[in-house]
CSV table of C-alpha atoms and ligand atoms in Angstrom, one decimal:
chain,number,residue,atom,x,y,z
A,17,MET,CA,-42.0,24.3,25.1
A,18,GLY,CA,-43.9,26.6,23.1
A,19,SER,CA,-47.0,26.5,21.8
A,20,ASN,CA,-48.0,24.2,18.4
A,21,ASP,CA,-45.7,25.2,16.0
A,22,LYS,CA,-43.1,26.1,17.7
A,23,ALA,CA,-40.5,25.7,21.0
A,24,VAL,CA,-39.3,27.8,23.4
A,25,LEU,CA,-36.1,27.4,24.3
A,26,ASN,CA,-34.7,29.2,27.2
A,27,TYR,CA,-30.8,29.5,28.1
A,28,GLY,CA,-28.0,31.7,29.3
A,29,GLU,CA,-29.9,35.1,31.8
A,30,GLY,CA,-32.9,35.1,30.8
A,31,GLN,CA,-32.5,34.3,27.1
A,32,ALA,CA,-34.8,32.5,24.3
A,33,VAL,CA,-35.1,31.3,21.5
A,34,GLU,CA,-38.0,30.0,19.5
A,35,LEU,CA,-37.8,26.7,17.1
A,36,PRO,CA,-40.4,25.6,15.3
A,37,ILE,CA,-41.6,22.4,14.9
A,38,MET,CA,-42.1,20.2,11.8
A,39,SER,CA,-44.5,17.2,11.1
A,40,GLY,CA,-44.5,14.4,8.7
A,41,SER,CA,-47.3,12.5,7.7
A,42,MET,CA,-47.4,9.7,10.8
A,43,GLY,CA,-44.3,9.6,13.3
A,44,PRO,CA,-43.5,12.5,16.5
A,45,ASP,CA,-43.0,15.9,15.2
A,46,VAL,CA,-39.7,17.6,14.8
A,47,VAL,CA,-37.7,20.9,15.9
A,48,ASP,CA,-36.7,22.7,13.3
A,49,ILE,CA,-32.7,23.3,15.0
A,50,ARG,CA,-31.1,24.9,12.6
A,51,GLN,CA,-31.1,28.3,12.7
A,52,LEU,CA,-30.3,26.7,16.3
A,53,TYR,CA,-26.3,27.8,16.1
A,54,ALA,CA,-26.5,30.9,14.2
A,55,LYS,CA,-29.1,32.6,17.2
A,56,THR,CA,-27.3,31.1,20.2
A,57,GLY,CA,-24.0,30.2,19.1
A,58,MET,CA,-24.5,26.6,20.8
A,59,PHE,CA,-25.1,22.8,19.3
A,60,THR,CA,-26.6,20.1,20.2
A,61,TYR,CA,-25.5,17.3,21.3
A,62,ASP,CA,-26.7,14.2,20.4
A,63,PRO,CA,-24.7,11.1,19.8
A,64,GLY,CA,-25.7,8.2,18.0
A,65,PHE,CA,-28.4,9.8,16.7
A,66,MET,CA,-31.1,9.2,19.4
A,67,SER,CA,-33.6,11.7,19.0
A,68,THR,CA,-32.5,13.8,15.8
A,69,ALA,CA,-34.1,13.6,12.4
A,70,ALA,CA,-31.2,13.7,9.7
A,71,CYS,CA,-33.8,14.2,7.0
A,72,ARG,CA,-36.6,14.1,5.7
A,73,SER,CA,-37.5,11.4,4.1
A,74,ALA,CA,-40.7,9.0,2.1
A,75,ILE,CA,-39.8,5.8,1.8
A,76,THR,CA,-40.0,3.7,5.4
A,77,TYR,CA,-41.7,4.3,8.4
A,78,ILE,CA,-40.9,2.5,11.3
A,79,ASP,CA,-43.5,2.7,15.3
A,80,GLY,CA,-41.1,1.0,17.3
A,81,ASP,CA,-44.1,1.0,20.0
A,82,THR,CA,-46.4,-0.7,18.4
A,83,GLY,CA,-43.8,-3.4,16.5
A,84,VAL,CA,-45.1,-1.8,13.3
A,85,LEU,CA,-43.1,-1.5,9.3
A,86,LEU,CA,-44.5,0.2,6.1
A,87,TYR,CA,-42.7,0.7,3.3
A,88,ARG,CA,-44.3,2.8,1.4
A,89,GLY,CA,-47.2,3.1,3.3
A,90,TYR,CA,-47.4,-0.8,2.8
A,91,PRO,CA,-47.0,-3.7,5.7
A,92,ILE,CA,-44.4,-5.3,5.8
A,93,GLU,CA,-46.3,-8.2,6.8
A,94,GLN,CA,-48.9,-8.1,3.4
A,95,LEU,CA,-45.8,-7.0,1.2
A,96,ALA,CA,-43.9,-10.1,2.5
A,97,GLN,CA,-46.9,-12.3,2.3
A,98,GLN,CA,-48.0,-10.8,-1.3
A,99,CYS,CA,-45.3,-9.6,-3.3
A,100,ASP,CA,-42.2,-11.2,-4.0
A,101,PHE,CA,-38.3,-9.9,-4.0
A,102,LEU,CA,-38.6,-7.5,-7.4
A,103,GLU,CA,-42.1,-6.0,-7.0
A,104,VAL,CA,-41.1,-4.9,-3.2
A,105,ALA,CA,-37.8,-3.3,-5.0
A,106,TYR,CA,-40.4,-1.4,-7.3
A,107,LEU,CA,-41.9,0.0,-4.5
A,108,ILE,CA,-39.2,1.3,-3.4
A,109,LEU,CA,-38.0,3.0,-5.8
A,110,ASN,CA,-40.2,4.6,-7.2
A,111,GLY,CA,-43.1,4.8,-4.2
A,112,GLU,CA,-46.1,2.9,-6.3
A,113,LEU,CA,-46.2,-1.3,-6.7
A,114,PRO,CA,-45.9,-1.8,-9.7
A,115,SER,CA,-48.5,-2.9,-12.3
A,116,ALA,CA,-48.3,-5.9,-14.0
A,117,GLU,CA,-47.4,-3.8,-16.9
A,118,GLN,CA,-44.8,-1.9,-15.3
A,119,LYS,CA,-43.5,-5.4,-13.0
A,120,ALA,CA,-43.0,-7.3,-16.8
A,121,LYS,CA,-41.1,-3.9,-17.7
A,122,PHE,CA,-39.0,-3.6,-14.8
A,123,VAL,CA,-37.8,-7.4,-13.8
A,124,TYR,CA,-36.8,-7.3,-17.2
A,125,THR,CA,-34.3,-4.6,-16.9
A,126,VAL,CA,-32.7,-5.8,-14.0
A,127,THR,CA,-32.9,-9.4,-16.2
A,128,ARG,CA,-30.8,-7.7,-18.7
A,129,HIS,CA,-28.6,-5.9,-16.5
A,130,THR,CA,-27.1,-9.1,-14.2
A,131,MET,CA,-23.7,-10.0,-15.5
A,132,VAL,CA,-20.6,-8.7,-14.1
A,133,HIS,CA,-18.4,-6.8,-17.1
A,134,ASP,CA,-16.1,-9.5,-17.7
A,135,GLN,CA,-12.5,-7.8,-16.3
A,136,LEU,CA,-14.3,-7.1,-12.5
A,137,THR,CA,-14.3,-11.1,-11.8
A,138,ARG,CA,-10.3,-10.3,-11.9
A,139,PHE,CA,-10.3,-8.5,-9.1
A,140,TYR,CA,-11.4,-11.3,-6.4
A,141,SER,CA,-8.4,-13.4,-7.3
A,142,GLY,CA,-6.4,-10.6,-5.8
A,143,PHE,CA,-8.0,-11.7,-2.8
A,144,ARG,CA,-7.1,-14.8,0.0
A,145,ARG,CA,-9.4,-17.3,-0.8
A,146,ASP,CA,-10.2,-17.2,3.2
A,147,SER,CA,-10.7,-13.5,3.0
A,148,HIS,CA,-13.8,-12.9,5.2
A,149,PRO,CA,-16.3,-12.7,1.5
A,150,MET,CA,-17.6,-8.8,3.1
A,151,ALA,CA,-14.5,-7.6,3.0
A,152,VAL,CA,-14.4,-8.8,-0.6
A,153,MET,CA,-17.5,-7.1,-1.4
A,154,VAL,CA,-16.5,-3.9,-0.5
A,155,GLY,CA,-13.6,-4.5,-2.5
A,156,VAL,CA,-15.7,-5.0,-5.6
A,157,VAL,CA,-18.8,-3.4,-4.7
A,158,GLY,CA,-16.6,-0.3,-4.8
A,159,ALA,CA,-14.1,-1.1,-7.8
A,160,LEU,CA,-18.0,-1.3,-9.9
A,161,SER,CA,-17.5,2.4,-10.1
A,162,ALA,CA,-15.0,2.3,-11.6
A,163,PHE,CA,-16.2,0.5,-15.2
A,164,TYR,CA,-19.4,1.7,-15.9
A,165,HIS,CA,-18.9,5.7,-16.0
A,166,ASP,CA,-21.5,6.2,-18.2
A,167,SER,CA,-23.8,6.5,-15.2
A,168,LEU,CA,-21.2,8.9,-13.3
A,169,ASP,CA,-23.2,12.2,-13.5
A,170,ILE,CA,-25.2,12.0,-10.1
A,171,ASN,CA,-27.7,15.2,-10.9
A,172,ASP,CA,-29.0,12.9,-14.0
A,173,PRO,CA,-32.1,11.3,-13.1
A,174,HIS,CA,-31.8,8.8,-15.8
A,175,HIS,CA,-28.3,7.9,-14.6
A,176,ARG,CA,-29.1,7.6,-11.1
A,177,GLU,CA,-31.8,5.5,-12.0
A,178,VAL,CA,-28.8,3.3,-14.7
A,179,ALA,CA,-27.4,3.1,-11.7
A,180,ALA,CA,-30.0,1.4,-9.9
A,181,PHE,CA,-30.8,-0.6,-12.2
A,182,ARG,CA,-26.8,-1.7,-12.4
A,183,LEU,CA,-26.9,-2.3,-8.3
A,184,VAL,CA,-30.1,-4.0,-8.0
A,185,ALA,CA,-29.3,-6.7,-10.8
A,186,LYS,CA,-25.2,-7.5,-10.2
A,187,MET,CA,-25.6,-7.5,-6.3
A,188,PRO,CA,-26.9,-11.1,-6.5
A,189,THR,CA,-24.0,-12.1,-9.2
A,190,ILE,CA,-21.2,-9.9,-7.0
A,191,VAL,CA,-22.6,-11.5,-3.7
A,192,ALA,CA,-23.0,-15.7,-5.7
A,193,MET,CA,-19.0,-14.8,-7.4
A,194,ALA,CA,-17.9,-14.2,-3.3
A,195,TYR,CA,-18.9,-17.1,-2.4
A,196,LYS,CA,-17.7,-19.8,-5.3
A,197,TYR,CA,-14.6,-17.6,-4.9
A,198,SER,CA,-13.8,-18.9,-1.4
A,199,ILE,CA,-14.6,-22.6,-1.9
A,200,GLY,CA,-12.7,-22.8,-4.8
A,201,LEU,CA,-15.6,-23.3,-7.5
A,202,PRO,CA,-15.6,-21.5,-10.7
A,203,PHE,CA,-17.8,-18.4,-10.8
A,204,MET,CA,-22.0,-19.4,-12.0
A,205,TYR,CA,-23.0,-16.4,-14.6
A,206,PRO,CA,-26.5,-15.8,-14.7
A,207,LYS,CA,-29.7,-17.3,-16.4
A,208,ASN,CA,-32.0,-14.9,-17.3
A,209,ASP,CA,-35.1,-17.4,-17.4
A,210,LEU,CA,-35.3,-17.6,-13.6
A,211,SER,CA,-36.2,-15.5,-11.0
A,212,TYR,CA,-34.3,-12.5,-9.1
A,213,THR,CA,-34.2,-15.5,-6.8
A,214,ALA,CA,-33.8,-18.3,-7.7
A,215,ASN,CA,-31.1,-17.1,-10.1
A,216,PHE,CA,-28.8,-16.2,-7.9
A,217,MET,CA,-29.1,-19.5,-5.6
A,218,ARG,CA,-28.6,-21.3,-8.9
A,219,MET,CA,-25.0,-18.9,-8.9
A,220,MET,CA,-25.1,-19.3,-4.9
A,221,PHE,CA,-25.3,-23.8,-5.2
A,222,GLY,CA,-24.9,-24.0,-9.2
A,223,VAL,CA,-21.8,-26.3,-10.4
A,224,PRO,CA,-21.6,-26.2,-14.5
A,225,THR,CA,-21.9,-29.6,-14.5
A,226,GLU,CA,-25.1,-30.4,-13.7
A,227,ASP,CA,-28.6,-28.8,-14.5
A,228,TYR,CA,-29.5,-26.9,-10.8
A,229,VAL,CA,-33.0,-28.0,-9.5
A,230,VAL,CA,-35.1,-25.1,-8.0
A,231,ASN,CA,-37.0,-25.6,-4.7
A,232,ASP,CA,-39.8,-23.2,-4.9
A,233,VAL,CA,-39.9,-23.2,-1.1
A,234,LEU,CA,-36.5,-22.4,-0.8
A,235,VAL,CA,-36.3,-19.2,-3.4
A,236,ARG,CA,-39.7,-18.3,-1.5
A,237,ALA,CA,-37.6,-18.3,2.1
A,238,LEU,CA,-34.9,-16.8,0.5
A,239,ASP,CA,-37.1,-14.4,-1.3
A,240,ARG,CA,-39.0,-12.7,1.9
A,241,ILE,CA,-35.7,-12.3,3.5
A,242,LEU,CA,-34.6,-9.9,1.4
A,243,ILE,CA,-38.3,-7.8,0.9
A,244,LEU,CA,-37.6,-8.3,5.1
A,245,HIS,CA,-34.8,-7.1,4.5
A,246,ALA,CA,-34.8,-4.1,1.6
A,247,ASP,CA,-35.1,-0.7,4.0
A,248,HIS,CA,-35.3,0.2,7.2
A,249,GLU,CA,-35.2,3.9,7.1
A,250,GLN,CA,-32.3,5.9,8.4
A,251,ASN,CA,-29.8,3.4,10.7
A,252,ALA,CA,-26.0,2.5,10.4
A,253,SER,CA,-25.6,1.8,6.7
A,254,THR,CA,-27.9,3.8,5.2
A,255,SER,CA,-27.3,6.9,7.4
A,256,THR,CA,-23.4,5.9,5.9
A,257,VAL,CA,-24.4,5.7,2.0
A,258,ARG,CA,-26.3,9.1,2.4
A,259,LEU,CA,-23.3,10.8,4.6
A,260,ALA,CA,-21.0,9.2,2.3
A,261,GLY,CA,-23.1,10.0,-1.0
A,262,SER,CA,-23.8,13.6,0.5
A,263,SER,CA,-21.0,15.4,-0.8
A,264,GLY,CA,-21.3,14.0,-4.7
A,265,ALA,CA,-19.4,10.7,-5.1
A,266,ASN,CA,-20.3,8.4,-6.9
A,267,PRO,CA,-23.2,6.1,-6.1
A,268,PHE,CA,-21.3,2.7,-5.9
A,269,ALA,CA,-18.9,3.8,-3.7
A,270,CYS,CA,-21.8,4.7,-1.7
A,271,ILE,CA,-23.0,1.9,-1.2
A,272,ALA,CA,-19.5,0.2,-0.9
A,273,SER,CA,-19.1,2.7,2.7
A,274,GLY,CA,-22.2,0.9,3.4
A,275,ILE,CA,-21.2,-2.7,3.1
A,276,ALA,CA,-18.7,-1.7,5.2
A,277,CYS,CA,-20.9,-0.6,7.7
A,278,LEU,CA,-23.6,-2.8,7.3
A,279,TRP,CA,-20.7,-5.6,8.5
A,280,GLY,CA,-20.5,-4.8,12.1
A,281,PRO,CA,-22.0,-7.2,14.5
A,282,ALA,CA,-23.9,-4.4,15.8
A,283,HIS,CA,-25.6,-4.5,12.4
A,284,GLY,CA,-26.3,-6.8,9.7
A,285,GLY,CA,-23.5,-8.8,11.2
A,286,ALA,CA,-26.2,-9.8,13.8
A,287,ASN,CA,-27.5,-12.7,12.6
A,288,GLU,CA,-23.8,-14.5,11.8
A,289,ALA,CA,-23.2,-12.9,15.9
A,290,ALA,CA,-26.0,-14.6,16.5
A,291,LEU,CA,-26.3,-18.1,14.7
A,292,ASN,CA,-22.8,-18.4,16.6
A,293,MET,CA,-24.6,-17.7,19.7
A,294,LEU,CA,-26.3,-20.6,19.1
A,295,GLY,CA,-23.7,-23.0,17.9
A,296,ASP,CA,-22.0,-22.0,21.5
A,297,ILE,CA,-24.8,-22.7,24.3
A,298,GLN,CA,-26.1,-25.9,21.8
A,299,LYS,CA,-21.8,-27.4,22.6
A,300,GLN,CA,-21.9,-26.6,25.9
A,301,GLY,CA,-25.4,-28.8,26.3
A,302,GLY,CA,-28.3,-26.6,24.6
A,303,VAL,CA,-31.0,-25.8,26.0
A,304,ALA,CA,-30.3,-26.8,30.3
A,305,LYS,CA,-27.3,-23.8,29.5
A,306,ILE,CA,-29.9,-21.3,28.4
A,307,GLY,CA,-30.3,-20.7,32.1
A,308,GLU,CA,-25.6,-20.1,32.5
A,309,PHE,CA,-25.9,-17.9,30.2
A,310,ILE,CA,-28.6,-15.5,30.2
A,311,ARG,CA,-26.9,-15.1,34.0
A,312,GLN,CA,-24.0,-13.9,32.0
A,313,VAL,CA,-25.7,-11.7,29.5
A,314,LYS,CA,-27.7,-10.2,32.9
A,315,ASP,CA,-24.2,-9.2,34.5
A,316,LYS,CA,-23.0,-5.7,34.5
A,317,ASN,CA,-19.3,-6.8,33.9
A,318,SER,CA,-19.6,-9.5,31.1
A,319,THR,CA,-19.8,-7.8,27.8
A,320,VAL,CA,-21.8,-11.0,26.5
A,321,LYS,CA,-24.5,-10.1,25.0
A,322,LEU,CA,-27.7,-12.0,23.4
A,323,MET,CA,-27.5,-11.0,19.7
A,324,GLY,CA,-30.7,-11.1,17.4
A,325,PHE,CA,-32.6,-9.7,20.8
A,326,GLY,CA,-32.8,-5.8,20.8
A,327,HIS,CA,-33.1,-2.6,18.8
A,328,ARG,CA,-32.5,1.0,18.0
A,329,VAL,CA,-36.5,1.9,17.3
A,330,TYR,CA,-38.5,-1.7,18.5
A,331,LYS,CA,-39.6,-1.9,21.8
A,332,ASN,CA,-41.8,-4.4,20.5
A,333,TYR,CA,-41.5,-7.4,18.7
A,334,ASP,CA,-39.8,-6.6,15.2
A,335,PRO,CA,-42.7,-7.7,13.1
A,336,ARG,CA,-39.6,-9.0,10.5
A,337,ALA,CA,-39.2,-11.3,13.0
A,338,LYS,CA,-42.4,-13.2,13.8
A,339,LEU,CA,-42.9,-13.1,9.8
A,340,MET,CA,-39.0,-15.1,9.5
A,341,ARG,CA,-40.1,-17.3,12.9
A,342,GLU,CA,-42.8,-19.0,10.6
A,343,THR,CA,-40.2,-19.3,7.7
A,344,THR,CA,-38.2,-20.6,9.6
A,345,HIS,CA,-40.8,-23.2,10.1
A,346,GLU,CA,-42.0,-23.8,6.1
A,347,VAL,CA,-38.3,-24.5,5.4
A,348,LEU,CA,-36.8,-27.0,8.5
A,349,HIS,CA,-40.4,-28.8,7.1
A,350,GLU,CA,-39.6,-28.2,3.6
A,351,LEU,CA,-36.4,-30.1,4.8
A,352,GLY,CA,-37.3,-32.5,6.6
A,353,LEU,CA,-35.2,-30.6,9.7
A,354,GLN,CA,-38.6,-30.3,11.1
A,355,ASP,CA,-36.4,-31.0,15.0
A,356,ASP,CA,-33.3,-28.8,14.2
A,357,PRO,CA,-31.6,-28.4,17.6
A,358,LEU,CA,-30.6,-24.8,16.8
A,359,PHE,CA,-34.4,-24.2,16.0
A,360,LYS,CA,-35.0,-25.3,19.0
A,361,LEU,CA,-32.7,-24.2,21.4
A,362,ALA,CA,-33.6,-20.7,19.9
A,363,ILE,CA,-37.3,-21.2,20.6
A,364,ALA,CA,-36.8,-22.0,24.0
A,365,LEU,CA,-34.2,-19.2,24.3
A,366,GLU,CA,-36.8,-16.5,23.5
A,367,LYS,CA,-39.2,-17.6,25.6
A,368,ILE,CA,-36.9,-17.5,28.9
A,369,ALA,CA,-36.0,-14.0,27.3
A,370,LEU,CA,-38.9,-13.2,27.0
A,371,GLU,CA,-40.3,-14.2,30.2
A,372,ASP,CA,-37.2,-12.4,32.1
A,373,ASP,CA,-37.5,-9.4,33.8
A,374,TYR,CA,-34.5,-7.8,32.6
A,375,PHE,CA,-35.3,-8.0,28.8
A,376,VAL,CA,-39.4,-7.1,29.8
A,377,SER,CA,-37.9,-4.3,31.6
A,378,ARG,CA,-35.7,-2.6,29.0
A,379,LYS,CA,-37.7,-3.3,25.8
A,380,LEU,CA,-35.4,-5.9,24.5
A,381,TYR,CA,-37.3,-8.7,22.2
A,382,PRO,CA,-35.9,-10.8,19.6
A,383,ASN,CA,-35.5,-9.0,15.8
A,384,VAL,CA,-35.9,-10.0,12.6
A,385,ASP,CA,-31.8,-11.6,12.6
A,386,PHE,CA,-32.9,-13.5,16.2
A,387,TYR,CA,-34.9,-16.7,13.3
A,388,SER,CA,-32.7,-15.3,9.8
A,389,GLY,CA,-29.7,-17.4,10.5
A,390,ILE,CA,-31.2,-20.3,11.0
A,391,VAL,CA,-33.1,-19.9,7.8
A,392,GLN,CA,-29.7,-18.9,5.8
A,393,ARG,CA,-28.2,-22.1,7.2
A,394,ALA,CA,-30.5,-23.9,6.5
A,395,LEU,CA,-30.6,-23.3,2.8
A,396,GLY,CA,-27.0,-24.0,2.7
A,397,ILE,CA,-25.4,-20.6,3.2
A,398,PRO,CA,-22.6,-20.5,5.1
A,399,THR,CA,-22.8,-17.9,8.0
A,400,ALA,CA,-20.1,-15.9,6.8
A,401,MET,CA,-22.6,-15.7,3.6
A,402,PHE,CA,-25.0,-13.8,6.1
A,403,THR,CA,-24.3,-10.2,6.0
A,404,CYS,CA,-23.0,-9.9,2.1
A,405,ILE,CA,-27.4,-11.8,1.7
A,406,PHE,CA,-28.3,-9.0,3.7
A,407,ALA,CA,-26.5,-6.5,1.7
A,408,LEU,CA,-28.0,-8.0,-1.8
A,409,ALA,CA,-31.1,-7.5,0.1
A,410,ARG,CA,-30.3,-3.5,1.5
A,411,THR,CA,-28.8,-2.7,-1.5
A,412,VAL,CA,-32.0,-2.0,-2.9
A,413,GLY,CA,-33.0,0.6,-0.1
A,414,TRP,CA,-29.7,2.2,-0.3
A,415,ILE,CA,-29.9,2.8,-3.6
A,416,ALA,CA,-33.7,4.3,-2.9
A,417,GLN,CA,-32.4,6.8,0.1
A,418,TRP,CA,-29.3,7.7,-1.9
A,419,ASN,CA,-31.6,8.6,-4.8
A,420,GLU,CA,-33.9,10.6,-3.4
A,421,MET,CA,-31.0,13.0,-1.2
A,422,ILE,CA,-29.5,13.5,-4.1
A,423,SER,CA,-33.1,14.4,-5.1
A,424,ASP,CA,-34.1,16.6,-2.0
A,425,SER,CA,-33.4,20.3,-2.4
A,426,GLU,CA,-32.6,20.7,1.3
A,427,GLN,CA,-29.9,18.4,1.3
A,428,LYS,CA,-26.6,19.8,2.1
A,429,ILE,CA,-23.2,17.7,3.1
A,430,GLY,CA,-22.7,16.4,6.7
A,431,ARG,CA,-21.2,17.8,8.6
A,432,PRO,CA,-21.9,17.3,12.4
A,433,ARG,CA,-20.3,19.4,15.2
A,434,GLN,CA,-18.5,18.4,18.2
A,435,LEU,CA,-18.2,18.9,21.5
A,436,PHE,CA,-14.5,19.6,22.4
A,437,THR,CA,-12.8,18.2,25.6
A,438,GLY,CA,-9.8,18.1,24.5
A,439,ALA,CA,-6.2,20.4,25.0
A,440,THR,CA,-7.1,24.2,24.4
A,441,ARG,CA,-4.2,26.3,22.7
A,442,ARG,CA,-0.6,25.8,23.8
A,443,ASP,CA,2.6,26.1,22.5
A,444,VAL,CA,5.2,23.5,21.1
A,445,VAL,CA,8.2,23.7,23.3
A,446,PRO,CA,11.3,21.9,20.9
A,447,ILE,CA,12.0,18.1,21.4
A,448,ALA,CA,14.9,18.4,23.1
A,449,GLN,CA,12.6,20.8,25.8
A,450,ARG,CA,10.1,17.7,26.5
T,12,CMC,N1,-28.6,-8.9,25.6
T,12,CMC,C1,-28.1,-8.0,26.2
T,12,CMC,N2,-28.7,-7.0,26.7
T,12,CMC,C2,-28.9,-5.9,25.7
T,12,CMC,C3,-29.2,-6.2,24.5
T,12,CMC,C4,-28.7,-7.5,24.1
T,12,CMC,N3,-29.1,-8.1,23.0
T,12,CMC,N4,-28.8,-5.0,23.9
T,12,CMC,C5,-29.5,-4.3,24.5
T,12,CMC,N5,-29.5,-4.7,25.4
T,12,CMC,C6,-29.3,-3.6,27.1
T,12,CMC,C7,-28.2,-2.3,27.2
T,12,CMC,O1,-27.1,-3.4,27.8
T,12,CMC,C8,-28.1,-1.6,28.6
T,12,CMC,O2,-28.9,-1.7,29.1
T,12,CMC,P1,-28.3,-1.2,30.3
T,12,CMC,O3,-29.8,0.2,30.1
T,12,CMC,O4,-28.6,-1.7,31.5
T,12,CMC,O5,-27.3,-0.8,30.8
T,12,CMC,C9,-30.2,-2.0,28.4
T,12,CMC,O6,-30.4,-3.0,27.4
T,12,CMC,C10,-30.1,-0.5,26.6
T,12,CMC,O7,-30.1,-1.1,25.5
T,12,CMC,P2,-28.6,0.2,24.4
T,12,CMC,O8,-27.2,-0.9,23.8
T,12,CMC,O9,-29.3,1.2,24.8
T,12,CMC,O10,-30.2,0.0,23.1
T,12,CMC,P3,-29.1,0.8,21.6
T,12,CMC,O11,-30.6,1.4,21.0
T,12,CMC,O12,-28.2,1.2,21.4
T,12,CMC,O13,-28.3,-0.8,21.2
T,12,CMC,C11,-28.6,-3.0,19.7
T,12,CMC,C12,-29.9,-1.1,20.5
T,12,CMC,C13,-29.6,-3.1,18.9
T,12,CMC,C14,-27.5,-2.2,19.3
T,12,CMC,C15,-28.6,-3.2,20.8
T,12,CMC,O14,-29.4,-4.4,21.6
T,12,CMC,C16,-27.9,-4.9,20.7
T,12,CMC,O15,-26.1,-4.9,20.9
T,12,CMC,N6,-28.7,-6.0,20.1
T,12,CMC,C17,-27.3,-7.2,19.6
T,12,CMC,C18,-27.1,-7.2,18.5
T,12,CMC,C19,-28.2,-7.5,17.2
T,12,CMC,O16,-29.0,-8.1,17.5
T,12,CMC,N7,-28.1,-6.4,16.6
T,12,CMC,C20,-29.2,-6.9,15.5
T,12,CMC,C21,-29.9,-5.1,15.1
T,12,CMC,S1,-31.8,-5.9,13.8
T,12,CMC,C22,-30.4,-5.6,12.3
T,12,CMC,C23,-30.1,-4.6,12.1
T,12,CMC,O17,-30.5,-3.3,12.3
T,12,CMC,O18,-29.0,-4.2,11.5
């Protein structure tokens, strides 16, 4: 490789090309390969984007080797301990923490967008009651694009801001409605004198016939879940939102595509999968069965994974997992569930895995989802709703990243290349002769 600011690629018979090296404010430098094809006639090959930066971004920074996560420069630990979700949402969207006055205005505006168009409520009845709520979310959030025509000029910053407010404000209402629909209870209207998260909990768990009593410890716990999941730089669902948005697509449709991607068990579906896994081990005998389970995970011929463990970027403890473990203690204590068997099982499983060479040598540590399922279950959130809560939290990250992409003069329609391995040119033989 070449000097400080250029990399040299030698190829073919004595040919070479110089490629510029770009530096960000932190993190690895990148080799700028935009001219590679024009200069060499070659593409690069990188399934899963293991070594490819697809954009510039100033929102979230992760140092996976040291377990650091910063939103706009602020460590996740400080944000989780000192701010509430809407303050963090303001930060992610605008780049700076709000003053008291800015926060009050932001909260007011979000609060005034919490209701959904009344006709949207009819969408739910088109779904089977036993649909997975993420299937409902994909449909309903996509449908928002048919309702809010006045914020659809993506080149107008004001329209983009209105779309952002609508999404952040309406997502709790939409998630809670998906839950109420699944259990056959009436939808609850938002109540604007409550905080963002308390309002969401009331829409989830309240009923029209009774007053809902807010528990501050539980609200704080859910608020922390939202903060910890608010953004995570160029993960699969965020990249999906960016890719969908790169064609100029409608913002609500782009967020629906992010929700579809998030649903997968390797991404947002992991906390559901982790809790199901703990439940299965518990049914088979609990702590005594951990050894057998770990043996299956390590068996090359089995497809069993330790869900809630491992991360593409974190090769050290996920900082969100530490905060989530702390929250799990607080919530279980508040609810008198200190002896929760699944929590005990999770702690024992974590301890054994962290000492096992298979996990140590592959740098597999618990991720945020290892504990978030236990907290959500304790809060009364059914397992199938976990990924919807993740979607609710991540919406602010998606919309901030989408906005950043649209404002970036270097952005182009996303259009990966391929290494073609199919049949070379051949002629169609008439069907009677095949
Ligand atoms: N259990 C057992 N083995 C694992 C696990 C696991 N959870 N994760 C990775 N490995 C092994 C994998 O088999 C491979 O082993 P080998 O080198 O012998 O073939 C090695 O570790 C490297 O794994 P990889 O699949 O190449 O790593 P990746 O970066 O492509 O995958 C991951 C990252 C998160 C998809 C994966 O670790 C995983 O499937 N974890 C379980 C699902 C999970 O908890 N996902 C939540 C991620 S955090 C929330 C979010 O971002 O959505």
